[in-house]
Short mmCIF file of C-alpha atoms in Angstrom, two decimals:
data_model
loop_
_atom_site.label_atom_id
_atom_site.label_comp_id
_atom_site.label_asym_id
_atom_site.label_seq_id
_atom_site.Cartn_x
_atom_site.Cartn_y
_atom_site.Cartn_z
CA MET A 4 -38.69 -8.74 15.18
CA LEU A 5 -35.08 -7.69 15.72
CA GLU A 6 -32.98 -10.34 17.41
CA LYS A 7 -30.29 -8.25 19.13
CA THR A 8 -28.17 -5.12 18.91
CA VAL A 9 -24.88 -5.72 17.12
CA ILE A 10 -21.97 -3.30 16.91
CA VAL A 11 -20.16 -3.40 13.57
CA TRP A 12 -16.67 -2.06 14.15
CA PHE A 13 -15.31 -0.55 10.94
CA ARG A 14 -11.54 -0.46 10.57
CA LYS A 15 -9.71 -0.93 7.26
CA ASP A 16 -12.88 -2.17 5.57
CA LEU A 17 -14.58 1.10 4.73
CA ARG A 18 -17.07 -0.35 2.25
CA LEU A 19 -20.55 -1.87 2.12
CA GLN A 20 -19.94 -4.32 -0.75
CA ASP A 21 -18.46 -7.68 0.34
CA ASN A 22 -18.14 -6.67 3.97
CA LEU A 23 -18.86 -9.94 5.77
CA ALA A 24 -19.05 -8.42 9.24
CA LEU A 25 -21.66 -5.92 8.06
CA TYR A 26 -23.49 -8.47 5.91
CA GLU A 27 -23.89 -10.95 8.77
CA ALA A 28 -24.78 -8.29 11.32
CA THR A 29 -27.64 -6.87 9.26
CA LYS A 30 -29.57 -10.14 9.26
CA GLU A 31 -32.57 -9.19 11.40
CA ASN A 32 -30.47 -7.28 13.90
CA ASN A 33 -30.33 -3.72 15.17
CA VAL A 34 -26.92 -2.55 13.97
CA ILE A 35 -24.68 0.15 15.44
CA LEU A 36 -21.98 1.16 12.94
CA VAL A 37 -18.82 2.46 14.61
CA TYR A 38 -15.40 3.78 13.62
CA ILE A 39 -12.83 4.42 16.37
CA HIS A 40 -9.74 6.50 15.68
CA ALA A 41 -6.93 5.08 17.81
CA PRO A 42 -3.63 5.95 16.07
CA ASP A 43 -1.50 5.07 19.12
CA GLU A 44 -2.67 1.47 18.83
CA GLU A 45 -1.27 1.08 15.30
CA ASP A 46 1.98 -0.90 14.99
CA MET A 47 3.99 1.93 13.42
CA GLY A 48 1.66 4.89 13.83
CA MET A 49 -0.19 6.62 10.99
CA GLY A 50 1.16 9.04 8.42
CA SER A 51 -0.29 12.43 7.51
CA ALA A 52 -1.17 11.45 3.94
CA GLU A 53 -3.07 8.30 4.91
CA LEU A 54 -4.91 10.28 7.59
CA TRP A 55 -6.02 12.70 4.87
CA TRP A 56 -7.35 9.72 2.93
CA LEU A 57 -9.06 8.30 6.03
CA HIS A 58 -10.88 11.59 6.65
CA HIS A 59 -12.33 11.64 3.16
CA SER A 60 -13.03 7.91 3.11
CA LEU A 61 -15.06 8.19 6.31
CA LYS A 62 -16.91 11.15 4.83
CA ALA A 63 -17.72 9.07 1.73
CA LEU A 64 -18.92 6.19 3.93
CA GLN A 65 -21.16 8.55 5.88
CA GLU A 66 -22.70 9.78 2.64
CA GLU A 67 -23.26 6.22 1.41
CA LEU A 68 -24.94 5.29 4.69
CA GLN A 69 -27.34 8.21 4.31
CA ASN A 70 -29.02 6.13 1.60
CA TYR A 71 -29.88 3.67 4.38
CA HIS A 72 -30.77 6.49 6.81
CA VAL A 73 -28.11 5.13 9.16
CA PRO A 74 -25.42 7.14 11.00
CA LEU A 75 -21.75 6.21 11.35
CA ILE A 76 -20.75 6.57 15.00
CA LEU A 77 -17.35 8.28 15.28
CA ARG A 78 -15.15 8.12 18.34
CA LYS A 79 -11.52 8.80 19.29
CA GLY A 80 -9.61 7.06 22.06
CA SER A 81 -8.89 3.61 23.43
CA SER A 82 -10.70 1.04 21.28
CA GLN A 83 -11.45 -1.16 24.26
CA GLU A 84 -12.80 1.65 26.40
CA VAL A 85 -14.89 3.14 23.58
CA LEU A 86 -16.41 -0.22 22.68
CA GLN A 87 -17.28 -0.96 26.30
CA GLN A 88 -18.90 2.45 26.64
CA ILE A 89 -20.99 2.00 23.48
CA ILE A 90 -22.04 -1.49 24.59
CA LYS A 91 -23.18 -0.01 27.89
CA GLU A 92 -25.05 2.89 26.26
CA THR A 93 -26.81 0.79 23.62
CA ASN A 94 -27.19 -2.49 25.50
CA ALA A 95 -25.45 -4.21 22.58
CA ALA A 96 -25.13 -7.99 22.75
CA ALA A 97 -22.55 -8.56 20.01
CA LEU A 98 -19.50 -7.11 18.29
CA TYR A 99 -18.67 -7.97 14.65
CA PHE A 100 -15.55 -6.83 12.82
CA THR A 101 -13.25 -7.64 9.90
CA LYS A 102 -9.91 -9.16 10.87
CA ARG A 103 -6.69 -7.23 10.67
CA TYR A 104 -3.32 -8.96 10.69
CA GLU A 105 -0.74 -6.40 11.80
CA PRO A 106 1.07 -7.80 14.89
CA GLN A 107 0.11 -5.18 17.49
CA ILE A 108 -3.40 -4.74 16.11
CA SER A 109 -3.97 -8.49 16.05
CA GLU A 110 -2.86 -8.77 19.68
CA ARG A 111 -5.08 -5.86 20.69
CA ASP A 112 -8.09 -7.38 18.93
CA GLN A 113 -7.56 -10.67 20.72
CA GLN A 114 -7.41 -8.93 24.10
CA ILE A 115 -10.64 -7.05 23.36
CA SER A 116 -12.33 -10.24 22.15
CA ASN A 117 -11.30 -12.15 25.29
CA LEU A 118 -12.47 -9.39 27.61
CA LEU A 119 -15.84 -8.87 25.93
CA THR A 120 -16.48 -12.61 25.65
CA LYS A 121 -15.96 -12.93 29.40
CA GLN A 122 -18.54 -10.17 29.80
CA GLY A 123 -21.07 -12.19 27.82
CA ILE A 124 -20.72 -10.31 24.52
CA ASP A 125 -20.89 -12.36 21.33
CA VAL A 126 -17.67 -11.42 19.47
CA GLN A 127 -17.27 -12.50 15.85
CA SER A 128 -14.46 -11.62 13.44
CA PHE A 129 -14.56 -12.16 9.69
CA HIS A 130 -11.98 -12.57 6.94
CA SER A 131 -12.82 -10.43 3.92
CA ASN A 132 -9.95 -8.01 3.22
CA LEU A 133 -7.60 -10.52 1.55
CA LEU A 134 -8.05 -13.39 -0.88
CA PHE A 135 -6.72 -15.98 1.56
CA THR A 136 -6.38 -16.13 5.32
CA PRO A 137 -2.67 -15.56 6.07
CA GLY A 138 -0.89 -18.81 6.77
CA THR A 139 -3.31 -21.03 4.84
CA VAL A 140 -1.32 -21.12 1.58
CA ARG A 141 1.50 -23.56 2.37
CA ASN A 142 3.81 -25.91 0.53
CA LYS A 143 3.61 -29.73 0.55
CA GLN A 144 5.65 -29.85 3.74
CA GLY A 145 3.16 -27.54 5.44
CA ASN A 146 5.63 -24.65 5.60
CA VAL A 147 5.12 -21.00 4.74
CA TYR A 148 6.33 -20.02 1.28
CA LYS A 149 9.43 -17.83 1.21
CA VAL A 150 9.39 -17.32 -2.56
CA PHE A 151 6.50 -15.70 -4.41
CA THR A 152 6.31 -17.75 -7.63
CA PRO A 153 5.45 -21.08 -5.95
CA PHE A 154 3.11 -19.16 -3.61
CA TRP A 155 1.36 -17.76 -6.69
CA LYS A 156 1.08 -21.18 -8.32
CA GLN A 157 -0.39 -22.67 -5.15
CA ALA A 158 -2.71 -19.70 -4.65
CA ARG A 159 -4.11 -20.19 -8.14
CA GLN A 160 -5.34 -23.61 -7.00
CA GLN A 161 -6.96 -22.30 -3.81
CA VAL A 162 -10.66 -21.55 -3.53
CA VAL A 163 -11.42 -17.88 -2.99
CA GLU A 164 -14.63 -17.30 -1.09
CA LYS A 165 -17.23 -15.55 -3.21
CA PRO A 166 -18.02 -11.93 -2.32
CA VAL A 167 -21.29 -11.07 -0.63
CA PRO A 168 -23.54 -8.20 -1.79
CA LYS A 169 -24.30 -4.94 -0.09
CA PRO A 170 -26.99 -5.20 2.59
CA LYS A 171 -30.45 -4.53 1.16
CA HIS A 172 -31.36 -2.63 4.26
CA ILE A 173 -29.75 -1.65 7.57
CA THR A 174 -31.73 -1.09 10.74
CA SER A 175 -30.03 1.15 13.30
CA LYS A 176 -31.99 2.37 16.32
CA LEU A 177 -30.04 4.43 18.83
CA PRO A 178 -30.94 5.78 22.27
CA SER A 179 -32.43 9.26 21.97
CA ASP A 180 -29.52 10.93 23.80
CA PHE A 181 -26.76 8.98 22.01
CA ALA A 182 -23.97 11.15 20.51
CA VAL A 183 -23.09 10.25 16.93
CA GLY A 184 -19.86 12.26 16.85
CA GLN A 185 -18.47 14.60 14.20
CA LEU A 186 -15.79 13.76 11.66
CA ASP A 187 -13.78 16.91 12.36
CA GLU A 188 -13.55 15.90 16.03
CA LEU A 189 -11.23 13.04 15.05
CA GLY A 190 -8.53 15.53 14.04
CA LEU A 191 -7.42 13.58 10.99
CA LEU A 192 -6.34 16.51 8.82
CA SER A 193 -2.83 17.73 9.56
CA ALA A 194 -1.56 21.29 9.72
CA TYR A 195 0.07 20.69 6.34
CA PRO A 196 -2.66 21.33 3.71
CA TRP A 197 -2.40 18.06 1.82
CA SER A 198 -5.94 18.52 0.53
CA ASP A 199 -4.89 21.49 -1.61
CA LYS A 200 -2.98 18.97 -3.72
CA PHE A 201 -4.54 15.57 -3.16
CA ASN A 202 -8.06 16.61 -4.12
CA ARG A 203 -6.78 17.00 -7.67
CA TYR A 204 -5.65 13.39 -7.88
CA TRP A 205 -7.91 11.25 -5.72
CA ASN A 206 -11.53 10.43 -4.94
CA PRO A 207 -11.49 8.43 -1.68
CA GLY A 208 -14.35 6.11 -0.80
CA GLU A 209 -16.06 2.99 -2.09
CA LYS A 210 -17.76 4.71 -4.99
CA GLY A 211 -14.46 6.17 -6.22
CA ALA A 212 -12.80 2.78 -5.82
CA TYR A 213 -15.33 0.88 -7.91
CA THR A 214 -15.39 3.60 -10.56
CA LYS A 215 -11.62 3.35 -10.88
CA TRP A 216 -11.78 -0.46 -10.97
CA ARG A 217 -14.50 -0.43 -13.61
CA ASP A 218 -12.55 1.91 -15.85
CA PHE A 219 -9.32 -0.04 -15.43
CA SER A 220 -10.83 -3.51 -15.84
CA GLN A 221 -12.66 -2.54 -19.02
CA ASP A 222 -9.55 -1.48 -20.90
CA ALA A 223 -6.15 -0.89 -19.27
CA ILE A 224 -6.01 -4.33 -17.64
CA GLU A 225 -5.66 -5.82 -21.13
CA HIS A 226 -2.42 -3.86 -21.61
CA TYR A 227 -1.21 -4.14 -18.03
CA ASP A 228 1.84 -6.36 -18.48
CA ASP A 229 3.13 -4.21 -21.34
CA GLN A 230 2.65 -0.86 -19.65
CA ARG A 231 2.91 -1.44 -15.90
CA ASP A 232 6.62 -0.49 -15.76
CA ILE A 233 6.28 2.76 -17.73
CA PRO A 234 5.63 5.57 -15.22
CA SER A 235 4.58 8.13 -17.84
CA LYS A 236 1.63 5.99 -18.95
CA GLU A 237 -1.67 5.32 -17.18
CA GLY A 238 -0.85 1.61 -17.23
CA VAL A 239 -1.61 0.70 -13.61
CA SER A 240 -4.89 0.72 -11.71
CA LYS A 241 -3.92 3.17 -8.91
CA LEU A 242 -6.27 1.22 -6.67
CA SER A 243 -3.65 0.81 -3.93
CA PRO A 244 -5.04 3.49 -1.55
CA HIS A 245 -8.55 2.12 -1.99
CA LEU A 246 -7.24 -1.37 -1.18
CA ALA A 247 -5.29 -0.06 1.81
CA TRP A 248 -8.49 1.22 3.40
CA GLY A 249 -10.64 -1.68 2.25
CA GLU A 250 -12.86 0.46 0.04
CA ILE A 251 -12.92 -2.26 -2.60
CA SER A 252 -13.06 -6.03 -2.24
CA THR A 253 -10.10 -7.99 -3.61
CA ARG A 254 -12.45 -10.96 -3.89
CA SER A 255 -14.71 -9.01 -6.23
CA MET A 256 -11.67 -8.00 -8.28
CA TRP A 257 -10.49 -11.62 -8.33
CA TYR A 258 -13.77 -13.05 -9.58
CA GLN A 259 -14.33 -10.36 -12.18
CA SER A 260 -10.78 -10.83 -13.49
CA LYS A 261 -11.19 -14.62 -13.51
CA GLU A 262 -14.40 -14.28 -15.52
CA LYS A 263 -12.51 -12.13 -18.00
CA LEU A 264 -9.73 -14.74 -18.14
CA ASP A 265 -12.23 -17.53 -18.79
CA LEU A 266 -13.78 -15.57 -21.66
CA VAL A 267 -10.38 -14.77 -23.16
CA SER A 268 -9.12 -18.36 -22.85
CA ASN A 269 -12.01 -19.55 -25.01
CA GLU A 270 -11.18 -17.12 -27.79
CA GLU A 271 -8.73 -18.30 -30.41
CA GLY A 272 -5.42 -16.45 -30.55
CA GLU A 273 -6.00 -14.47 -27.37
CA GLY A 274 -2.96 -15.65 -25.45
CA ASP A 275 -1.54 -12.14 -25.10
CA ARG A 276 -4.75 -10.76 -23.58
CA TYR A 277 -4.71 -13.66 -21.10
CA LYS A 278 -1.13 -12.84 -20.11
CA GLN A 279 -1.97 -9.17 -19.55
CA ILE A 280 -4.87 -9.92 -17.20
CA GLU A 281 -3.04 -12.69 -15.37
CA SER A 282 -0.14 -10.32 -14.76
CA TYR A 283 -2.48 -8.02 -12.84
CA LEU A 284 -3.86 -10.91 -10.80
CA ARG A 285 -0.29 -11.74 -9.77
CA GLN A 286 -0.01 -8.27 -8.25
CA VAL A 287 -3.23 -8.76 -6.30
CA VAL A 288 -1.85 -12.06 -4.96
CA TRP A 289 1.48 -10.37 -4.15
CA ARG A 290 -0.46 -8.22 -1.68
CA ASP A 291 -1.65 -11.42 0.01
CA PHE A 292 1.92 -12.75 0.01
CA ALA A 293 3.03 -9.67 1.97
CA TYR A 294 0.45 -10.41 4.68
CA HIS A 295 1.41 -14.08 4.83
CA GLN A 296 5.00 -12.97 5.46
CA LEU A 297 3.90 -10.41 8.07
CA VAL A 298 1.86 -12.91 10.05
CA SER A 299 4.55 -15.59 9.87
CA TYR A 300 7.41 -13.21 10.74
CA PRO A 301 5.92 -10.25 12.63
CA HIS A 302 9.34 -8.84 13.55
CA VAL A 303 9.87 -7.79 9.90
CA ILE A 304 8.24 -4.42 10.52
CA ASN A 305 11.47 -3.17 12.13
CA GLN A 306 14.00 -6.01 11.84
CA PRO A 307 15.59 -7.67 8.81
CA LEU A 308 14.07 -11.00 7.86
CA LYS A 309 17.55 -12.33 7.06
CA ASP A 310 19.60 -12.22 10.25
CA ALA A 311 22.84 -11.46 8.41
CA PHE A 312 21.59 -7.94 7.70
CA ARG A 313 21.61 -7.08 11.39
CA ALA A 314 25.35 -6.53 10.88
CA PHE A 315 25.00 -4.27 7.84
CA PRO A 316 27.07 -1.05 8.24
CA TRP A 317 24.36 1.52 7.56
CA LEU A 318 25.34 5.19 7.53
CA LYS A 319 23.77 8.13 9.35
CA ASN A 320 23.58 11.04 6.93
CA THR A 321 20.84 13.55 7.68
CA GLU A 322 21.70 15.87 4.78
CA ALA A 323 21.63 13.04 2.22
CA LEU A 324 18.35 11.73 3.64
CA GLU A 325 16.75 15.17 3.35
CA ARG A 326 17.95 15.59 -0.22
CA TRP A 327 16.45 12.21 -1.09
CA LYS A 328 13.13 13.08 0.57
CA SER A 329 12.85 16.41 -1.23
CA GLY A 330 13.85 15.13 -4.68
CA MET A 331 17.13 17.03 -4.81
CA THR A 332 19.67 14.24 -5.34
CA GLY A 333 20.79 15.46 -8.77
CA TYR A 334 19.62 12.21 -10.35
CA PRO A 335 16.54 13.21 -12.37
CA LEU A 336 14.70 9.86 -12.23
CA ILE A 337 15.11 9.69 -8.44
CA ASP A 338 14.07 13.29 -7.99
CA ALA A 339 11.04 12.85 -10.26
CA GLY A 340 9.81 9.96 -8.13
CA MET A 341 10.26 11.74 -4.82
CA ARG A 342 8.51 14.84 -6.14
CA GLU A 343 5.63 12.81 -7.52
CA LEU A 344 5.27 11.28 -4.04
CA TRP A 345 5.22 14.66 -2.30
CA GLU A 346 2.77 16.15 -4.78
CA THR A 347 0.31 13.26 -5.15
CA GLY A 348 0.86 10.99 -2.13
CA TRP A 349 1.60 8.15 -4.53
CA MET A 350 4.50 6.85 -6.60
CA HIS A 351 4.66 4.44 -9.51
CA ASN A 352 5.81 1.01 -8.33
CA ARG A 353 8.80 0.78 -10.69
CA ILE A 354 9.95 4.18 -9.42
CA ARG A 355 9.40 3.08 -5.80
CA MET A 356 11.90 0.28 -6.36
CA ILE A 357 14.45 2.59 -7.96
CA THR A 358 14.18 5.41 -5.39
CA ALA A 359 14.28 2.92 -2.51
CA SER A 360 17.31 1.17 -3.98
CA PHE A 361 19.05 4.53 -4.31
CA LEU A 362 18.54 5.27 -0.61
CA VAL A 363 19.78 1.93 0.73
CA LYS A 364 22.55 1.31 -1.81
CA HIS A 365 23.79 4.60 -3.22
CA LEU A 366 23.44 6.40 0.12
CA LEU A 367 23.72 3.39 2.50
CA ILE A 368 20.88 4.77 4.62
CA HIS A 369 18.83 2.24 6.60
CA TRP A 370 15.66 1.06 4.90
CA LEU A 371 13.66 1.91 8.03
CA GLU A 372 14.31 5.61 7.30
CA GLY A 373 12.81 5.20 3.85
CA ALA A 374 9.91 3.12 5.14
CA ALA A 375 9.10 5.85 7.67
CA TRP A 376 9.06 8.53 4.96
CA PHE A 377 6.83 6.43 2.74
CA ARG A 378 4.55 5.79 5.71
CA ASP A 379 4.13 9.51 6.28
CA THR A 380 3.68 10.56 2.65
CA LEU A 381 1.86 7.69 0.90
CA VAL A 382 -1.93 7.79 0.73
CA ASP A 383 -1.75 4.03 0.09
CA HIS A 384 0.44 3.16 3.06
CA ASP A 385 -0.03 -0.45 4.07
CA LEU A 386 2.24 -1.92 6.74
CA ALA A 387 2.63 -5.35 5.13
CA ASN A 388 3.27 -4.05 1.63
CA ASN A 389 5.50 -1.15 2.66
CA THR A 390 7.61 -3.42 4.85
CA MET A 391 7.93 -6.15 2.24
CA GLY A 392 8.80 -3.64 -0.46
CA TRP A 393 11.62 -2.12 1.55
CA GLN A 394 12.97 -5.47 2.72
CA TRP A 395 12.85 -6.63 -0.91
CA VAL A 396 14.94 -3.67 -2.09
CA ALA A 397 17.34 -3.93 0.84
CA GLY A 398 17.94 -7.62 0.11
CA SER A 399 17.03 -8.52 3.68
CA GLY A 400 13.65 -10.15 3.00
CA TYR A 401 12.70 -13.49 1.54
CA ASP A 402 12.42 -13.56 -2.24
CA ALA A 403 14.22 -10.22 -2.17
CA SER A 404 16.31 -8.51 -4.81
CA PRO A 405 19.97 -9.40 -4.04
CA TYR A 406 21.72 -6.52 -2.31
CA PHE A 407 24.51 -6.66 -4.87
CA ARG A 408 21.97 -5.79 -7.60
CA VAL A 409 22.34 -2.01 -7.63
CA PHE A 410 19.91 -0.17 -9.91
CA ASN A 411 21.64 2.33 -12.17
CA PRO A 412 19.25 5.33 -12.14
CA ILE A 413 20.51 6.47 -15.55
CA LEU A 414 19.96 3.13 -17.29
CA GLN A 415 16.66 2.64 -15.49
CA GLY A 416 15.50 5.98 -16.87
CA GLU A 417 16.59 5.10 -20.39
CA LYS A 418 14.76 1.77 -20.16
CA PHE A 419 11.49 2.75 -18.50
CA ASP A 420 11.18 6.46 -19.35
CA LYS A 421 12.61 6.22 -22.85
CA ASP A 422 11.47 9.65 -24.03
CA GLY A 423 11.98 11.34 -20.66
CA ASP A 424 8.29 12.24 -20.32
CA TYR A 425 8.10 11.27 -16.65
CA VAL A 426 11.24 13.17 -15.68
CA ARG A 427 10.21 16.26 -17.65
CA LYS A 428 6.87 16.33 -15.88
CA TRP A 429 8.30 16.26 -12.37
CA VAL A 430 11.70 17.95 -12.85
CA PRO A 431 10.82 20.98 -14.98
CA GLU A 432 14.20 22.68 -14.30
CA ILE A 433 15.84 20.40 -16.85
CA ALA A 434 12.84 19.66 -19.08
CA ASP A 435 14.47 21.25 -22.13
CA LEU A 436 17.52 18.99 -22.09
CA PRO A 437 17.84 16.64 -25.05
CA ASN A 438 17.01 12.99 -24.37
CA LYS A 439 20.68 11.97 -24.35
CA TYR A 440 21.30 14.14 -21.26
CA ILE A 441 17.93 14.07 -19.48
CA PHE A 442 18.91 11.31 -17.02
CA SER A 443 22.50 12.53 -16.51
CA PRO A 444 22.56 16.34 -16.89
CA TRP A 445 26.17 16.51 -15.67
CA THR A 446 27.22 14.88 -18.97
CA ALA A 447 25.74 17.71 -21.03
CA PRO A 448 28.28 20.14 -22.54
CA GLU A 449 28.53 23.43 -20.72
CA LYS A 450 27.39 25.21 -23.88
CA VAL A 451 24.13 23.22 -23.92
CA LEU A 452 23.48 23.88 -20.24
CA THR A 453 24.17 27.62 -20.65
CA GLN A 454 21.87 27.93 -23.65
CA LEU A 455 19.06 26.32 -21.66
CA GLY A 456 19.66 28.41 -18.54
CA ILE A 457 20.65 25.39 -16.47
CA LYS A 458 23.40 25.87 -13.89
CA LEU A 459 24.13 22.67 -12.00
CA GLY A 460 24.45 23.31 -8.29
CA GLN A 461 22.12 26.31 -8.58
CA THR A 462 19.08 25.82 -10.80
CA TYR A 463 19.34 22.04 -10.37
CA PRO A 464 21.51 20.26 -7.79
CA ASP A 465 24.79 18.54 -8.47
CA ARG A 466 24.49 14.76 -8.12
CA ILE A 467 24.79 13.68 -4.53
CA VAL A 468 27.10 10.73 -5.30
CA ASP A 469 28.82 9.24 -8.30
CA HIS A 470 27.00 6.08 -9.36
CA LYS A 471 30.10 3.97 -9.95
CA ALA A 472 31.72 4.97 -6.66
CA ALA A 473 28.45 4.49 -4.76
CA ARG A 474 27.99 1.03 -6.25
CA GLU A 475 31.51 -0.01 -5.23
CA ARG A 476 30.94 1.34 -1.72
CA ALA A 477 27.65 -0.56 -1.42
CA LEU A 478 29.27 -3.82 -2.51
CA MET A 479 32.12 -3.31 -0.02
CA ALA A 480 29.55 -2.78 2.76
CA TYR A 481 27.71 -5.93 1.69
CA TYR A 482 30.86 -8.05 1.76
CA GLU A 483 31.86 -6.49 5.10
CA MET A 484 28.49 -7.61 6.49
CA LYS A 485 29.04 -11.15 5.21
CA GLU A 486 32.51 -11.27 6.83
CA ILE A 487 31.09 -10.13 10.17
CA LYS A 488 28.35 -12.75 9.90
CA ASN A 489 30.92 -15.48 9.28
CA MET A 490 33.24 -14.51 12.14
#
């Protein structure tokens, strides 16, 4: 006999495996599975690329639920109003959901929980999208970690809750006149036809996520530390969009990686394999670190974590910003990264750091401008990670790269794209240049450029700034900020 009707409110946990809210709700209950599209309730809105991903992720979830003969209820509008309406229509007695930790979302969830509890609804929230509940990994003084390495060391000692399996069965009985809702009615796909491109690169949904994880964990993870900074190689997992929408459980990834580490540690002479796998686990924990920072300092989404940077003399330069966005800066490594982003909705992490540094240091444009562009064009946009990444590059976050460390896009190319394969792929106008000129085409003799049909300023743009001059200007701005702070 079914105990009660429980609404399971899907959000950024679009999976059946290790979904605690779903797992607990399906224990002898009638379950109503719901997704509510409420973009205005998000802290910084939602970008077009991530909405494309959401559309296809919801479609994949619907298909997976067909195996259980259960519909996914789709609605658009105020989360509170929609939930109250569904409770009324289905006579539901409980609401279960996975916790989210973005400031505005967290506040909204608390308001909904308080209201429904007063109305006699059993509201339960579950932690299953991160390894650790934000704020629980603290130092000996009980304070939040501001530096990642000690956070990582402490996290390694923490107990990660074991993942739960998929439900064996889901019972979902709806009133005969209840409207399920259609995916297209949510209006997730923008006027810009992202799908023409993205379908070639991505397979959203839980099944795609676990297929990608299986392939990566069987081989590439054992070369991860050696190859993760080389953008021309398939050295990273590319699981970030799946993680952003909760299509795969980090706890499952953690335990499977730990099992692999335990096996490797017992094999003689396997220290390098251990290092490779552990390096990947560090990146998984870095994602947790971003959420710990977000919960502890919620203002970081639009304010510098270090107060001194409130006085930084950022420049307004619309033309320079547009050239950066479109991959037309004249610096091939920067342009390759920005074009990869526009084409695929994703960018290699090493290149993210270099392109972001170029914006805030070479061009002196506020990091919020870059964060907004990434938010609109990344299929893996995640508020905590995007914010932390930009504050790290800008030097305004904790455990950040010092502002006075200015990446040289030429040397970075020579170091991480040694043969120019990445640049040649994304900047075909200069693909025939010899390696010695591929990262700085303006240094090529005019004869070489003419022979290859390259005319700087026409077939490929002149560089937007001189690196040396831009570096000096950035350092002057930094010291100006410090003087203002000390006045």
